[in-house]
């Protein structure tokens, strides 16, 4: 650590010069559907501010990430100050403040996953994709992130694909299959994990409308911890 | 203390749990569908209370109080008592209920099962709670990572609206209530009730100073009650079967069914529903025993913030607040993580510290900086660069963090470290260098190495 590292980082722009923009002005428009959606969000809360989180989610789904101009756009839509929306966007980890790959792989390594090989999966992914956590592959296809507890401790190790579906009970083979699927453009769907007591008493998953079903399994032995 | 009989008897307080029949997640196919839920007595409790006048609002609150239901979100506060803190209805002031489904505590994954497998029980509980406190709006806060489950819940809420169980004039009566599903975007702190309210209001989710408590000034400054998902799911059961039935399950002071989330080194992890007061050893047996026939060394009984127990301490303990307090931990969210003999407790504690460092909201200095220092010191010890003096430093740091912040995140970060060191000190010492601190004499006249402590915690050599 250098002595200067406690000083605020240099601003990414030079005052007076135009700021680098990622989304053109003409793209910053909501469709009719989205406008209705926003109106519905607003009606759910007593103040405009309440709809900020849902507005940011909508914007992230539309633009992929939240560069300053998109945050500004959300602020103008909801008629609240930019600084407020920026404050919210920077507080939460799931809002992407920088450009990510098409598929963001959030590998859970929090303690239940850690003791069941979460780091093995993370390191395996890093080896397979030739990047380390926090980085994006050259073609912009994959980003690997180390995630905090995703609330699927019983099916550890696991990961989440781009703030969406969970992939449970990971093994290296499953990671290979997942990467192949994603390269082919197939996003995994929702997968239901059967309760152990349901297996005993109902003979399987209780939801008949879910095809993708898995069960809780004995977690693998973690190589990094044993 | 001698007169108080010990609760650590090594005997189960859950009664005949082997013949326990599940009630929160009863074994019924497709219970998440509203028709199936109705066929099995769903929304009967709501009809009995709202339409047939089984209880008036105060009566319902008293019934819940009498059942001994305690919050399932971690703090274990009496739900009926919490409801009774709501001030009298003032027509000028809207009142809110927040259903807390943020569930971010590492080791906890129980609410997700309710969202997926029995959402209508929770919705019925929400409407009943709204009735008991005369509330017209409930915000159901679900963590952003559970987006798939948000869709499940939204679908269930829409079905309940269509059938007239939620919305204007519930079941044709004068009583109206709305449920708004809100989802977060990845912040552990939103599980804390006051930061959940800030998050709802569209602010950065910083916890607020209490008092004023949410019942006085909560969401948008209005009276608010916050309950966990599982807590609210218990309410229709209490109405249907009575407070006495509920109070008869499990030990006297901590009653009812609980969803135990079991993870870690066991053969069959998962969520299991049983009464409170289960022996930890019985839960291990249910979960198929230790993986690979290993010996279990430690157990975290209720999520990351509860102090880990050594197996000797856990063996006589049952899963209820009083017994676990005596055993030296707490009930938390009943998310148990079993650790076998090969687990490195230093790495484990370091990972917990990393979690809290990442999730500290940064509002209070003891927490923002303290969690960072905890992680740095633990990393140094874990990497073999620490000194035995660092253990004392860590404990001192814990003293400086506990009880000195707006919310309990700093306490939650300090406890596992403090009790991890106290209870597994041998392992920590084994990873430290023999010298007490950099440059200290080893006793044989030789100095280990020179080096100074720097602000980054990395010794310069």
XYZ file of C-alpha atoms in Angstrom, chain B residues 68-421:
354
model
C -46.132 -18.199 23.249
C -45.151 -17.619 19.608
C -41.734 -15.998 19.434
C -40.271 -14.350 16.357
C -38.459 -16.756 14.060
C -36.201 -14.150 12.515
C -33.438 -14.310 15.088
C -34.247 -12.104 18.055
C -36.989 -14.393 19.397
C -39.221 -11.650 20.741
C -42.829 -12.465 21.691
C -44.968 -11.811 18.610
C -48.201 -11.056 20.480
C -46.388 -8.565 22.672
C -44.871 -6.883 19.618
C -48.317 -6.530 18.075
C -49.689 -4.999 21.267
C -47.096 -2.200 21.056
C -48.982 -0.679 18.123
C -50.633 2.574 19.209
C -54.436 2.972 19.022
C -55.786 3.548 15.516
C -55.559 7.134 14.344
C -57.495 7.684 11.095
C -55.004 10.380 10.091
C -52.073 7.981 10.216
C -51.608 5.017 7.911
C -50.078 1.951 9.585
C -47.858 -0.654 7.993
C -46.895 -4.260 8.392
C -43.574 -5.414 6.966
C -43.101 -9.092 6.391
C -39.380 -9.694 6.583
C -38.271 -12.212 3.982
C -34.787 -10.817 3.559
C -33.254 -13.998 4.955
C -29.597 -13.210 4.385
C -28.099 -14.735 7.511
C -25.505 -17.261 6.346
C -26.719 -20.755 7.181
C -30.395 -19.827 6.874
C -32.614 -20.991 4.034
C -35.981 -21.720 5.637
C -38.198 -18.838 4.428
C -37.391 -19.804 0.863
C -39.209 -23.109 1.440
C -42.341 -21.240 2.522
C -42.173 -18.994 -0.570
C -41.832 -22.028 -2.770
C -44.009 -24.652 -1.109
C -46.636 -22.936 1.032
C -46.904 -19.223 0.183
C -50.624 -19.032 0.960
C -50.058 -19.897 4.605
C -47.811 -16.843 4.842
C -50.329 -14.669 2.963
C -53.124 -15.812 5.273
C -50.901 -15.001 8.245
C -50.183 -11.559 6.838
C -53.868 -10.739 6.420
C -54.614 -12.004 9.922
C -51.809 -9.893 11.354
C -53.130 -6.877 9.442
C -56.555 -7.552 10.934
C -55.173 -7.853 14.465
C -53.427 -4.479 14.163
C -55.925 -2.793 11.801
C -53.349 -2.321 9.081
C -54.237 -1.554 5.474
C -50.894 -2.141 3.778
C -48.331 -4.893 4.126
C -44.946 -4.744 2.425
C -43.497 -8.163 1.848
C -39.746 -7.665 1.604
C -37.915 -10.489 -0.161
C -34.185 -10.453 -0.807
C -33.181 -9.652 -4.385
C -31.288 -12.911 -4.874
C -34.573 -14.789 -4.481
C -35.976 -13.279 -7.667
C -37.344 -16.658 -8.818
C -39.175 -16.965 -5.516
C -40.444 -13.388 -5.808
C -42.254 -14.541 -8.933
C -43.728 -17.544 -7.081
C -44.921 -15.329 -4.250
C -46.281 -12.646 -6.600
C -48.295 -15.319 -8.378
C -49.708 -16.545 -5.073
C -50.547 -12.986 -3.997
C -52.335 -12.373 -7.308
C -54.359 -15.559 -6.814
C -55.304 -14.483 -3.293
C -56.399 -11.080 -4.644
C -58.496 -12.745 -7.339
C -60.262 -14.866 -4.750
C -60.936 -11.924 -2.478
C -58.703 -12.965 0.410
C -56.602 -9.838 0.002
C -57.506 -6.411 -1.271
C -60.593 -4.306 -0.890
C -63.304 -5.780 1.363
C -61.655 -9.043 2.327
C -64.270 -11.821 2.004
C -66.964 -9.204 1.540
C -66.415 -7.546 4.918
C -65.481 -3.942 5.723
C -61.915 -4.944 6.307
C -59.456 -4.159 3.480
C -55.760 -4.786 3.207
C -53.161 -4.770 0.451
C -49.983 -6.767 0.056
C -47.125 -5.214 -1.914
C -44.256 -7.497 -2.838
C -40.970 -5.636 -2.657
C -37.595 -7.127 -3.487
C -34.159 -5.990 -2.459
C -30.906 -5.958 -4.360
C -28.374 -7.776 -2.236
C -27.708 -6.276 1.175
C -27.599 -8.373 4.347
C -28.336 -5.342 6.486
C -31.873 -5.089 5.043
C -32.829 -7.944 7.351
C -32.454 -5.523 10.255
C -35.919 -4.075 10.817
C -35.113 -0.370 10.695
C -32.843 -0.659 7.663
C -35.535 -2.711 5.971
C -37.824 0.285 6.429
C -35.226 2.650 4.987
C -34.774 0.307 2.062
C -38.531 0.283 1.459
C -38.610 4.037 1.521
C -36.049 4.089 -1.268
C -33.103 5.216 0.808
C -29.744 3.665 1.473
C -30.511 0.886 3.925
C -28.912 2.356 7.026
C -30.327 1.146 10.348
C -32.017 3.795 12.459
C -31.436 4.588 16.092
C -34.063 3.169 18.428
C -36.098 4.699 20.043
C -38.363 5.654 18.403
C -39.308 2.042 17.872
C -41.069 1.047 14.645
C -44.417 0.800 16.453
C -44.173 4.552 17.131
C -42.382 5.757 13.997
C -41.586 3.179 11.359
C -42.076 3.283 7.602
C -42.543 6.867 6.449
C -42.686 7.793 10.133
C -45.888 5.845 10.694
C -46.611 3.009 13.156
C -45.127 -0.170 11.739
C -44.692 -3.771 12.809
C -42.087 -6.062 11.303
C -42.446 -9.832 11.480
C -40.528 -12.677 9.946
C -42.109 -14.820 7.214
C -42.117 -17.975 9.324
C -43.593 -16.110 12.308
C -46.556 -14.929 10.240
C -47.002 -18.401 8.739
C -47.607 -19.685 12.286
C -50.556 -17.329 12.859
C -53.248 -19.210 10.837
C -52.213 -22.404 12.638
C -52.763 -20.724 15.993
C -56.195 -19.492 14.904
C -57.236 -22.901 13.541
C -55.983 -25.080 16.334
C -55.887 -22.704 19.240
C -53.191 -21.141 21.377
C -53.193 -24.121 23.736
C -52.303 -26.528 20.983
C -49.462 -24.264 19.861
C -48.211 -23.783 23.401
C -48.172 -27.548 23.931
C -45.505 -28.020 21.249
C -41.927 -27.877 22.468
C -40.651 -26.375 25.717
C -42.800 -23.998 27.727
C -40.930 -20.787 27.034
C -40.243 -21.267 23.345
C -43.143 -23.014 21.682
C -44.298 -24.141 18.295
C -43.022 -25.777 15.150
C -39.764 -24.590 13.632
C -38.109 -25.011 10.264
C -34.573 -26.194 10.944
C -32.193 -25.477 8.090
C -29.383 -27.998 8.346
C -26.211 -27.571 6.336
C -22.532 -28.418 6.539
C -20.892 -31.795 6.914
C -23.962 -33.999 7.148
C -25.194 -36.742 4.837
C -28.615 -35.312 4.244
C -28.779 -31.541 4.586
C -32.002 -29.613 4.023
C -34.904 -27.950 5.775
C -36.719 -30.083 8.344
C -39.828 -29.150 10.264
C -39.935 -30.255 13.915
C -40.991 -28.777 17.256
C -38.711 -26.428 19.133
C -36.565 -28.003 21.801
C -35.029 -30.676 19.578
C -31.733 -32.083 20.786
C -28.901 -31.038 18.480
C -27.784 -34.667 18.447
C -31.252 -35.742 17.252
C -31.107 -33.175 14.469
C -27.759 -34.590 13.431
C -29.321 -38.041 13.335
C -32.246 -36.762 11.243
C -29.827 -35.201 8.807
C -28.234 -38.580 8.227
C -25.305 -38.214 10.592
C -21.895 -36.811 9.873
C -20.580 -37.136 6.350
C -18.031 -39.899 5.833
C -18.429 -41.201 9.388
C -16.373 -38.319 10.721
C -16.691 -36.884 14.185
C -18.522 -33.564 14.448
C -16.323 -30.974 16.076
C -18.464 -27.882 16.203
C -21.923 -26.648 15.387
C -23.236 -23.191 14.626
C -26.797 -23.395 15.953
C -28.589 -20.450 14.398
C -26.826 -18.728 11.558
C -23.448 -17.022 11.323
C -23.971 -14.533 14.132
C -24.612 -17.136 16.819
C -21.456 -18.245 18.639
C -20.202 -21.669 17.528
C -20.499 -24.486 20.071
C -17.967 -27.244 20.546
C -19.510 -30.672 20.215
C -19.188 -31.265 23.972
C -21.228 -28.145 24.608
C -23.766 -28.949 21.887
C -24.443 -32.547 22.932
C -26.682 -31.829 25.944
C -28.273 -28.745 24.321
C -31.708 -28.459 22.779
C -32.875 -25.962 20.176
C -34.758 -23.390 22.215
C -33.729 -19.925 23.295
C -33.306 -20.592 27.028
C -31.316 -23.792 26.716
C -29.067 -22.445 23.998
C -28.390 -19.354 26.065
C -27.269 -21.559 28.909
C -25.174 -23.605 26.499
C -23.424 -20.411 25.388
C -25.046 -19.528 22.102
C -28.468 -18.520 20.838
C -31.325 -19.807 18.739
C -30.961 -17.250 15.940
C -32.775 -18.436 12.839
C -32.409 -22.171 13.602
C -30.074 -22.601 10.658
C -27.614 -25.194 11.913
C -24.230 -25.728 10.321
C -22.387 -28.879 11.420
C -18.608 -28.921 11.100
C -16.577 -32.105 11.165
C -13.209 -32.742 12.771
C -11.242 -31.731 9.663
C -12.642 -28.222 9.558
C -10.151 -25.423 10.027
C -11.841 -23.161 12.553
C -9.474 -20.287 11.770
C -10.387 -20.232 8.084
C -14.005 -20.664 9.040
C -13.959 -17.684 11.407
C -12.039 -15.661 8.842
C -14.761 -16.289 6.263
C -17.428 -15.122 8.715
C -15.393 -11.983 9.409
C -15.092 -11.411 5.667
C -18.850 -11.659 5.351
C -19.478 -9.033 8.021
C -16.810 -6.747 6.606
C -18.482 -6.965 3.220
C -21.967 -6.434 4.615
C -21.292 -3.664 7.139
C -23.317 -0.682 5.946
C -20.566 1.722 6.990
C -22.683 3.955 9.144
C -20.927 3.444 12.525
C -17.172 3.545 12.889
C -16.760 0.634 15.359
C -18.463 -1.642 12.858
C -17.148 -0.236 9.579
C -13.547 -0.248 10.747
C -13.840 -3.008 13.320
C -15.100 -5.630 10.886
C -12.218 -4.717 8.560
C -9.660 -5.135 11.318
C -11.203 -8.429 12.392
C -10.820 -9.707 8.873
C -7.274 -8.417 8.481
C -6.089 -9.922 11.743
C -7.809 -13.246 11.074
C -6.409 -13.347 7.541
C -2.946 -12.773 8.919
C -3.333 -15.589 11.450
C -4.893 -17.888 8.861
C -1.967 -17.315 6.522
C 0.533 -18.196 9.237
C 1.769 -14.631 9.653
C 0.038 -13.884 12.945
C 1.413 -13.755 16.455
C -0.204 -15.041 19.637
C -0.634 -11.470 20.790
C -3.042 -10.953 17.894
C -5.562 -13.159 19.660
C -5.664 -10.749 22.583
C -5.910 -7.904 20.109
C -8.891 -9.576 18.444
C -10.689 -10.037 21.759
C -10.010 -6.412 22.653
C -11.373 -5.365 19.283
C -14.534 -7.362 19.967
C -14.910 -5.417 23.238
C -14.701 -2.204 21.272
C -17.381 -3.277 18.809
C -20.092 -4.942 20.884
C -22.948 -2.683 21.884
C -21.369 0.439 20.437
C -23.290 0.733 17.189
C -26.768 1.613 15.956
C -27.714 -1.956 15.075
C -26.545 -5.386 16.119
C -24.398 -6.123 13.076
C -21.220 -5.275 14.978
C -22.249 -7.616 17.795
C -23.081 -10.301 15.270
C -19.633 -9.876 13.730
C -17.815 -9.915 17.061
C -19.534 -12.910 18.687
C -18.357 -15.678 16.360
C -14.815 -14.297 16.559
C -14.813 -13.916 20.324
C -16.334 -17.304 21.017
C -14.416 -18.954 18.207
C -11.166 -17.890 19.868
